[in-house]
Amino acid sequence: VRRASMEILFTLDLETALMFVDSMVVDENMWNRIRLVELLEQYPIEAVEVPLQKLTKDEDEMVSDRAAFVYNYKTNNVSTNTN
């Protein structure tokens, strides 16, 4: 139910979803946090930088590695596209 709610929020309205992202970042289910990283990946780094940074410090290695990959890709991609 939490995962479906998270997906609906991000699909309908990013601003509303970001209001609840703090509780999503600490979800007890690791798969929900991984899905959160996937959802955040769809948006510009400026909008999702803080939650992605929090997820890079997740206690679960799969979550933190995936979040770090997405964060690094987005920040490097942004810096190379600003020419």
PDB file of N, CA and C in Angstrom:
ATOM      1  N   VAL A   1       0.827  -1.189   0.000  1.00  0.00           N
ATOM      2  CA  VAL A   1       0.000   0.000   0.000  1.00  0.00           C
ATOM      3  C   VAL A   1       0.874   1.257   0.000  1.00  0.00           C
ATOM      4  N   ARG A   2       1.952   1.272   0.801  1.00  0.00           N
ATOM      5  CA  ARG A   2       2.828   2.451   0.842  1.00  0.00           C
ATOM      6  C   ARG A   2       3.497   2.680  -0.513  1.00  0.00           C
ATOM      7  N   ARG A   3       3.904   1.598  -1.149  1.00  0.00           N
ATOM      8  CA  ARG A   3       4.576   1.723  -2.442  1.00  0.00           C
ATOM      9  C   ARG A   3       3.606   2.270  -3.499  1.00  0.00           C
ATOM     10  N   ALA A   4       2.402   1.774  -3.500  1.00  0.00           N
ATOM     11  CA  ALA A   4       1.407   2.257  -4.462  1.00  0.00           C
ATOM     12  C   ALA A   4       1.096   3.732  -4.214  1.00  0.00           C
ATOM     13  N   SER A   5       0.983   4.116  -2.959  1.00  0.00           N
ATOM     14  CA  SER A   5       0.726   5.522  -2.621  1.00  0.00           C
ATOM     15  C   SER A   5       1.871   6.403  -3.084  1.00  0.00           C
ATOM     16  N   MET A   6       3.084   5.927  -2.889  1.00  0.00           N
ATOM     17  CA  MET A   6       4.264   6.670  -3.294  1.00  0.00           C
ATOM     18  C   MET A   6       4.262   6.871  -4.812  1.00  0.00           C
ATOM     19  N   GLU A   7       3.972   5.824  -5.546  1.00  0.00           N
ATOM     20  CA  GLU A   7       3.963   5.912  -7.003  1.00  0.00           C
ATOM     21  C   GLU A   7       2.872   6.851  -7.501  1.00  0.00           C
ATOM     22  N   ILE A   8       1.705   6.790  -6.883  1.00  0.00           N
ATOM     23  CA  ILE A   8       0.608   7.677  -7.281  1.00  0.00           C
ATOM     24  C   ILE A   8       0.973   9.131  -7.018  1.00  0.00           C
ATOM     25  N   LEU A   9       1.549   9.403  -5.848  1.00  0.00           N
ATOM     26  CA  LEU A   9       1.948  10.776  -5.526  1.00  0.00           C
ATOM     27  C   LEU A   9       2.936  11.327  -6.544  1.00  0.00           C
ATOM     28  N   PHE A  10       3.952  10.555  -6.871  1.00  0.00           N
ATOM     29  CA  PHE A  10       4.962  11.030  -7.817  1.00  0.00           C
ATOM     30  C   PHE A  10       4.394  11.152  -9.228  1.00  0.00           C
ATOM     31  N   THR A  11       3.434  10.318  -9.562  1.00  0.00           N
ATOM     32  CA  THR A  11       2.826  10.389 -10.885  1.00  0.00           C
ATOM     33  C   THR A  11       1.943  11.620 -11.021  1.00  0.00           C
ATOM     34  N   LEU A  12       1.202  11.937  -9.972  1.00  0.00           N
ATOM     35  CA  LEU A  12       0.238  13.031 -10.049  1.00  0.00           C
ATOM     36  C   LEU A  12       0.840  14.405  -9.797  1.00  0.00           C
ATOM     37  N   ASP A  13       1.738  14.507  -8.794  1.00  0.00           N
ATOM     38  CA  ASP A  13       2.224  15.841  -8.432  1.00  0.00           C
ATOM     39  C   ASP A  13       3.538  15.745  -7.659  1.00  0.00           C
ATOM     40  N   LEU A  14       4.605  16.163  -8.290  1.00  0.00           N
ATOM     41  CA  LEU A  14       5.933  16.090  -7.673  1.00  0.00           C
ATOM     42  C   LEU A  14       6.003  16.915  -6.395  1.00  0.00           C
ATOM     43  N   GLU A  15       5.448  18.108  -6.406  1.00  0.00           N
ATOM     44  CA  GLU A  15       5.510  18.973  -5.216  1.00  0.00           C
ATOM     45  C   GLU A  15       4.865  18.307  -4.006  1.00  0.00           C
ATOM     46  N   THR A  16       3.715  17.698  -4.204  1.00  0.00           N
ATOM     47  CA  THR A  16       3.036  17.004  -3.110  1.00  0.00           C
ATOM     48  C   THR A  16       3.853  15.802  -2.657  1.00  0.00           C
ATOM     49  N   ALA A  17       4.383  15.066  -3.603  1.00  0.00           N
ATOM     50  CA  ALA A  17       5.203  13.899  -3.255  1.00  0.00           C
ATOM     51  C   ALA A  17       6.409  14.308  -2.428  1.00  0.00           C
ATOM     52  N   LEU A  18       7.030  15.429  -2.801  1.00  0.00           N
ATOM     53  CA  LEU A  18       8.217  15.879  -2.075  1.00  0.00           C
ATOM     54  C   LEU A  18       7.882  16.338  -0.655  1.00  0.00           C
ATOM     55  N   MET A  19       6.631  16.701  -0.410  1.00  0.00           N
ATOM     56  CA  MET A  19       6.232  17.058   0.958  1.00  0.00           C
ATOM     57  C   MET A  19       6.278  15.832   1.880  1.00  0.00           C
ATOM     58  N   PHE A  20       6.096  14.643   1.310  1.00  0.00           N
ATOM     59  CA  PHE A  20       6.067  13.410   2.092  1.00  0.00           C
ATOM     60  C   PHE A  20       7.329  12.571   1.934  1.00  0.00           C
ATOM     61  N   VAL A  21       8.314  13.083   1.206  1.00  0.00           N
ATOM     62  CA  VAL A  21       9.486  12.279   0.883  1.00  0.00           C
ATOM     63  C   VAL A  21      10.303  11.918   2.121  1.00  0.00           C
ATOM     64  N   ASP A  22      10.276  12.743   3.162  1.00  0.00           N
ATOM     65  CA  ASP A  22      11.040  12.415   4.377  1.00  0.00           C
ATOM     66  C   ASP A  22      10.585  11.099   5.001  1.00  0.00           C
ATOM     67  N   SER A  23       9.294  10.844   4.982  1.00  0.00           N
ATOM     68  CA  SER A  23       8.810   9.569   5.523  1.00  0.00           C
ATOM     69  C   SER A  23       9.098   8.416   4.566  1.00  0.00           C
ATOM     70  N   MET A  24       9.138   8.697   3.272  1.00  0.00           N
ATOM     71  CA  MET A  24       9.445   7.649   2.294  1.00  0.00           C
ATOM     72  C   MET A  24      10.910   7.217   2.387  1.00  0.00           C
ATOM     73  N   VAL A  25      11.788   8.162   2.670  1.00  0.00           N
ATOM     74  CA  VAL A  25      13.222   7.882   2.744  1.00  0.00           C
ATOM     75  C   VAL A  25      13.534   6.906   3.886  1.00  0.00           C
ATOM     76  N   VAL A  26      12.750   6.921   4.919  1.00  0.00           N
ATOM     77  CA  VAL A  26      12.998   6.039   6.070  1.00  0.00           C
ATOM     78  C   VAL A  26      12.024   4.869   6.119  1.00  0.00           C
ATOM     79  N   ASP A  27      11.386   4.568   5.017  1.00  0.00           N
ATOM     80  CA  ASP A  27      10.469   3.420   4.958  1.00  0.00           C
ATOM     81  C   ASP A  27      11.205   2.166   5.400  1.00  0.00           C
ATOM     82  N   GLU A  28      10.545   1.340   6.181  1.00  0.00           N
ATOM     83  CA  GLU A  28      11.197   0.132   6.706  1.00  0.00           C
ATOM     84  C   GLU A  28      11.453  -0.917   5.628  1.00  0.00           C
ATOM     85  N   ASN A  29      10.747  -0.830   4.519  1.00  0.00           N
ATOM     86  CA  ASN A  29      10.905  -1.797   3.437  1.00  0.00           C
ATOM     87  C   ASN A  29      11.962  -1.318   2.448  1.00  0.00           C
ATOM     88  N   MET A  30      13.018  -2.083   2.331  1.00  0.00           N
ATOM     89  CA  MET A  30      14.125  -1.734   1.447  1.00  0.00           C
ATOM     90  C   MET A  30      13.676  -1.607  -0.002  1.00  0.00           C
ATOM     91  N   TRP A  31      12.765  -2.438  -0.436  1.00  0.00           N
ATOM     92  CA  TRP A  31      12.294  -2.397  -1.827  1.00  0.00           C
ATOM     93  C   TRP A  31      11.522  -1.109  -2.103  1.00  0.00           C
ATOM     94  N   ASN A  32      10.823  -0.601  -1.113  1.00  0.00           N
ATOM     95  CA  ASN A  32      10.139   0.690  -1.283  1.00  0.00           C
ATOM     96  C   ASN A  32      11.147   1.823  -1.445  1.00  0.00           C
ATOM     97  N   ARG A  33      12.246   1.763  -0.699  1.00  0.00           N
ATOM     98  CA  ARG A  33      13.271   2.795  -0.824  1.00  0.00           C
ATOM     99  C   ARG A  33      13.977   2.719  -2.181  1.00  0.00           C
ATOM    100  N   ILE A  34      14.194   1.512  -2.674  1.00  0.00           N
ATOM    101  CA  ILE A  34      14.791   1.361  -4.004  1.00  0.00           C
ATOM    102  C   ILE A  34      13.840   1.922  -5.061  1.00  0.00           C
ATOM    103  N   ARG A  35      12.561   1.642  -4.915  1.00  0.00           N
ATOM    104  CA  ARG A  35      11.580   2.188  -5.859  1.00  0.00           C
ATOM    105  C   ARG A  35      11.556   3.713  -5.775  1.00  0.00           C
ATOM    106  N   LEU A  36      11.725   4.251  -4.583  1.00  0.00           N
ATOM    107  CA  LEU A  36      11.794   5.701  -4.420  1.00  0.00           C
ATOM    108  C   LEU A  36      12.959   6.276  -5.217  1.00  0.00           C
ATOM    109  N   VAL A  37      14.104   5.619  -5.171  1.00  0.00           N
ATOM    110  CA  VAL A  37      15.263   6.071  -5.955  1.00  0.00           C
ATOM    111  C   VAL A  37      14.896   6.067  -7.436  1.00  0.00           C
ATOM    112  N   GLU A  38      14.232   5.022  -7.892  1.00  0.00           N
ATOM    113  CA  GLU A  38      13.829   4.945  -9.296  1.00  0.00           C
ATOM    114  C   GLU A  38      12.875   6.080  -9.663  1.00  0.00           C
ATOM    115  N   LEU A  39      11.963   6.408  -8.768  1.00  0.00           N
ATOM    116  CA  LEU A  39      11.028   7.499  -9.023  1.00  0.00           C
ATOM    117  C   LEU A  39      11.755   8.846  -9.052  1.00  0.00           C
ATOM    118  N   LEU A  40      12.676   9.041  -8.121  1.00  0.00           N
ATOM    119  CA  LEU A  40      13.429  10.297  -8.068  1.00  0.00           C
ATOM    120  C   LEU A  40      14.308  10.477  -9.299  1.00  0.00           C
ATOM    121  N   GLU A  41      14.730   9.375  -9.876  1.00  0.00           N
ATOM    122  CA  GLU A  41      15.612   9.406 -11.050  1.00  0.00           C
ATOM    123  C   GLU A  41      14.951  10.114 -12.239  1.00  0.00           C
ATOM    124  N   GLN A  42      13.649  10.151 -12.259  1.00  0.00           N
ATOM    125  CA  GLN A  42      12.911  10.720 -13.390  1.00  0.00           C
ATOM    126  C   GLN A  42      12.878  12.253 -13.387  1.00  0.00           C
ATOM    127  N   TYR A  43      13.301  12.866 -12.300  1.00  0.00           N
ATOM    128  CA  TYR A  43      13.154  14.312 -12.151  1.00  0.00           C
ATOM    129  C   TYR A  43      14.506  15.011 -12.146  1.00  0.00           C
ATOM    130  N   PRO A  44      14.524  16.299 -12.449  1.00  0.00           N
ATOM    131  CA  PRO A  44      15.794  17.050 -12.447  1.00  0.00           C
ATOM    132  C   PRO A  44      16.445  17.034 -11.063  1.00  0.00           C
ATOM    133  N   ILE A  45      17.753  17.047 -11.043  1.00  0.00           N
ATOM    134  CA  ILE A  45      18.510  16.978  -9.795  1.00  0.00           C
ATOM    135  C   ILE A  45      18.138  18.116  -8.850  1.00  0.00           C
ATOM    136  N   GLU A  46      17.816  19.281  -9.387  1.00  0.00           N
ATOM    137  CA  GLU A  46      17.465  20.417  -8.536  1.00  0.00           C
ATOM    138  C   GLU A  46      16.251  20.106  -7.666  1.00  0.00           C
ATOM    139  N   ALA A  47      15.335  19.307  -8.169  1.00  0.00           N
ATOM    140  CA  ALA A  47      14.105  18.987  -7.434  1.00  0.00           C
ATOM    141  C   ALA A  47      14.299  17.856  -6.430  1.00  0.00           C
ATOM    142  N   VAL A  48      15.244  16.959  -6.690  1.00  0.00           N
ATOM    143  CA  VAL A  48      15.341  15.738  -5.879  1.00  0.00           C
ATOM    144  C   VAL A  48      16.699  15.540  -5.218  1.00  0.00           C
ATOM    145  N   GLU A  49      17.529  16.555  -5.211  1.00  0.00           N
ATOM    146  CA  GLU A  49      18.887  16.408  -4.681  1.00  0.00           C
ATOM    147  C   GLU A  49      18.912  15.995  -3.209  1.00  0.00           C
ATOM    148  N   VAL A  50      18.120  16.642  -2.383  1.00  0.00           N
ATOM    149  CA  VAL A  50      18.159  16.360  -0.939  1.00  0.00           C
ATOM    150  C   VAL A  50      17.732  14.922  -0.625  1.00  0.00           C
ATOM    151  N   PRO A  51      16.591  14.447  -1.134  1.00  0.00           N
ATOM    152  CA  PRO A  51      16.249  13.054  -0.829  1.00  0.00           C
ATOM    153  C   PRO A  51      17.252  12.050  -1.394  1.00  0.00           C
ATOM    154  N   LEU A  52      17.797  12.339  -2.574  1.00  0.00           N
ATOM    155  CA  LEU A  52      18.805  11.427  -3.124  1.00  0.00           C
ATOM    156  C   LEU A  52      20.045  11.380  -2.240  1.00  0.00           C
ATOM    157  N   GLN A  53      20.473  12.535  -1.741  1.00  0.00           N
ATOM    158  CA  GLN A  53      21.628  12.561  -0.838  1.00  0.00           C
ATOM    159  C   GLN A  53      21.350  11.757   0.424  1.00  0.00           C
ATOM    160  N   LYS A  54      20.152  11.873   0.955  1.00  0.00           N
ATOM    161  CA  LYS A  54      19.807  11.091   2.149  1.00  0.00           C
ATOM    162  C   LYS A  54      19.863   9.601   1.854  1.00  0.00           C
ATOM    163  N   LEU A  55      19.378   9.217   0.681  1.00  0.00           N
ATOM    164  CA  LEU A  55      19.368   7.795   0.335  1.00  0.00           C
ATOM    165  C   LEU A  55      20.768   7.257   0.058  1.00  0.00           C
ATOM    166  N   THR A  56      21.719   8.116  -0.291  1.00  0.00           N
ATOM    167  CA  THR A  56      23.095   7.641  -0.477  1.00  0.00           C
ATOM    168  C   THR A  56      23.709   7.210   0.848  1.00  0.00           C
ATOM    169  N   LYS A  57      23.102   7.625   1.947  1.00  0.00           N
ATOM    170  CA  LYS A  57      23.595   7.256   3.282  1.00  0.00           C
ATOM    171  C   LYS A  57      22.732   6.173   3.924  1.00  0.00           C
ATOM    172  N   ASP A  58      21.894   5.524   3.130  1.00  0.00           N
ATOM    173  CA  ASP A  58      20.999   4.484   3.642  1.00  0.00           C
ATOM    174  C   ASP A  58      21.810   3.330   4.225  1.00  0.00           C
ATOM    175  N   GLU A  59      21.252   2.703   5.243  1.00  0.00           N
ATOM    176  CA  GLU A  59      21.954   1.588   5.893  1.00  0.00           C
ATOM    177  C   GLU A  59      22.030   0.353   5.001  1.00  0.00           C
ATOM    178  N   ASP A  60      21.105   0.211   4.074  1.00  0.00           N
ATOM    179  CA  ASP A  60      21.123  -0.915   3.157  1.00  0.00           C
ATOM    180  C   ASP A  60      22.027  -0.587   1.971  1.00  0.00           C
ATOM    181  N   GLU A  61      22.984  -1.444   1.704  1.00  0.00           N
ATOM    182  CA  GLU A  61      23.978  -1.186   0.666  1.00  0.00           C
ATOM    183  C   GLU A  61      23.359  -1.084  -0.726  1.00  0.00           C
ATOM    184  N   MET A  62      22.340  -1.889  -1.014  1.00  0.00           N
ATOM    185  CA  MET A  62      21.702  -1.830  -2.336  1.00  0.00           C
ATOM    186  C   MET A  62      21.060  -0.467  -2.570  1.00  0.00           C
ATOM    187  N   VAL A  63      20.407   0.053  -1.553  1.00  0.00           N
ATOM    188  CA  VAL A  63      19.745   1.349  -1.659  1.00  0.00           C
ATOM    189  C   VAL A  63      20.783   2.452  -1.800  1.00  0.00           C
ATOM    190  N   SER A  64      21.779   2.450  -0.925  1.00  0.00           N
ATOM    191  CA  SER A  64      22.777   3.524  -0.952  1.00  0.00           C
ATOM    192  C   SER A  64      23.592   3.501  -2.244  1.00  0.00           C
ATOM    193  N   ASP A  65      23.935   2.320  -2.736  1.00  0.00           N
ATOM    194  CA  ASP A  65      24.691   2.231  -3.990  1.00  0.00           C
ATOM    195  C   ASP A  65      23.883   2.745  -5.172  1.00  0.00           C
ATOM    196  N   ARG A  66      22.628   2.365  -5.239  1.00  0.00           N
ATOM    197  CA  ARG A  66      21.775   2.814  -6.350  1.00  0.00           C
ATOM    198  C   ARG A  66      21.554   4.328  -6.278  1.00  0.00           C
ATOM    199  N   ALA A  67      21.297   4.832  -5.078  1.00  0.00           N
ATOM    200  CA  ALA A  67      21.099   6.273  -4.909  1.00  0.00           C
ATOM    201  C   ALA A  67      22.368   7.034  -5.271  1.00  0.00           C
ATOM    202  N   ALA A  68      23.519   6.522  -4.878  1.00  0.00           N
ATOM    203  CA  ALA A  68      24.792   7.179  -5.192  1.00  0.00           C
ATOM    204  C   ALA A  68      25.028   7.188  -6.700  1.00  0.00           C
ATOM    205  N   PHE A  69      24.707   6.081  -7.360  1.00  0.00           N
ATOM    206  CA  PHE A  69      24.856   6.014  -8.813  1.00  0.00           C
ATOM    207  C   PHE A  69      23.980   7.068  -9.490  1.00  0.00           C
ATOM    208  N   VAL A  70      22.723   7.133  -9.094  1.00  0.00           N
ATOM    209  CA  VAL A  70      21.780   8.095  -9.696  1.00  0.00           C
ATOM    210  C   VAL A  70      22.235   9.519  -9.404  1.00  0.00           C
ATOM    211  N   TYR A  71      22.607   9.783  -8.163  1.00  0.00           N
ATOM    212  CA  TYR A  71      23.043  11.126  -7.779  1.00  0.00           C
ATOM    213  C   TYR A  71      24.273  11.544  -8.591  1.00  0.00           C
ATOM    214  N   ASN A  72      25.271  10.671  -8.671  1.00  0.00           N
ATOM    215  CA  ASN A  72      26.492  10.989  -9.417  1.00  0.00           C
ATOM    216  C   ASN A  72      26.207  11.171 -10.902  1.00  0.00           C
ATOM    217  N   TYR A  73      25.368  10.329 -11.456  1.00  0.00           N
ATOM    218  CA  TYR A  73      25.017  10.456 -12.874  1.00  0.00           C
ATOM    219  C   TYR A  73      24.335  11.797 -13.137  1.00  0.00           C
ATOM    220  N   LYS A  74      23.367  12.134 -12.280  1.00  0.00           N
ATOM    221  CA  LYS A  74      22.620  13.377 -12.468  1.00  0.00           C
ATOM    222  C   LYS A  74      23.524  14.605 -12.286  1.00  0.00           C
ATOM    223  N   THR A  75      24.356  14.610 -11.278  1.00  0.00           N
ATOM    224  CA  THR A  75      25.205  15.788 -11.051  1.00  0.00           C
ATOM    225  C   THR A  75      26.266  15.912 -12.132  1.00  0.00           C
ATOM    226  N   ASN A  76      26.837  14.802 -12.591  1.00  0.00           N
ATOM    227  CA  ASN A  76      27.836  14.855 -13.663  1.00  0.00           C
ATOM    228  C   ASN A  76      27.190  15.219 -14.985  1.00  0.00           C
ATOM    229  N   ASN A  77      25.998  14.720 -15.227  1.00  0.00           N
ATOM    230  CA  ASN A  77      25.291  15.002 -16.469  1.00  0.00           C
ATOM    231  C   ASN A  77      24.883  16.468 -16.527  1.00  0.00           C
ATOM    232  N   VAL A  78      24.459  17.028 -15.409  1.00  0.00           N
ATOM    233  CA  VAL A  78      24.073  18.436 -15.355  1.00  0.00           C
ATOM    234  C   VAL A  78      25.290  19.309 -15.614  1.00  0.00           C
ATOM    235  N   SER A  79      26.411  18.994 -14.987  1.00  0.00           N
ATOM    236  CA  SER A  79      27.605  19.832 -15.132  1.00  0.00           C
ATOM    237  C   SER A  79      28.158  19.785 -16.548  1.00  0.00           C
ATOM    238  N   THR A  80      27.990  18.658 -17.266  1.00  0.00           N
ATOM    239  CA  THR A  80      28.493  18.585 -18.626  1.00  0.00           C
ATOM    240  C   THR A  80      27.536  19.209 -19.622  1.00  0.00           C
ATOM    241  N   ASN A  81      26.268  19.381 -19.235  1.00  0.00           N
ATOM    242  CA  ASN A  81      25.280  19.980 -20.150  1.00  0.00           C
ATOM    243  C   ASN A  81      25.133  21.476 -19.991  1.00  0.00           C
ATOM    244  N   THR A  82      25.918  22.098 -19.138  1.00  0.00           N
ATOM    245  CA  THR A  82      25.784  23.534 -18.905  1.00  0.00           C
ATOM    246  C   THR A  82      26.662  24.362 -19.830  1.00  0.00           C
ATOM    247  N   ASN A  83      27.300  23.755 -20.818  1.00  0.00           N
ATOM    248  CA  ASN A  83      28.184  24.492 -21.739  1.00  0.00           C
ATOM    249  C   ASN A  83      27.411  25.405 -22.644  1.00  0.00           C
TER     250      ASN A  83
END
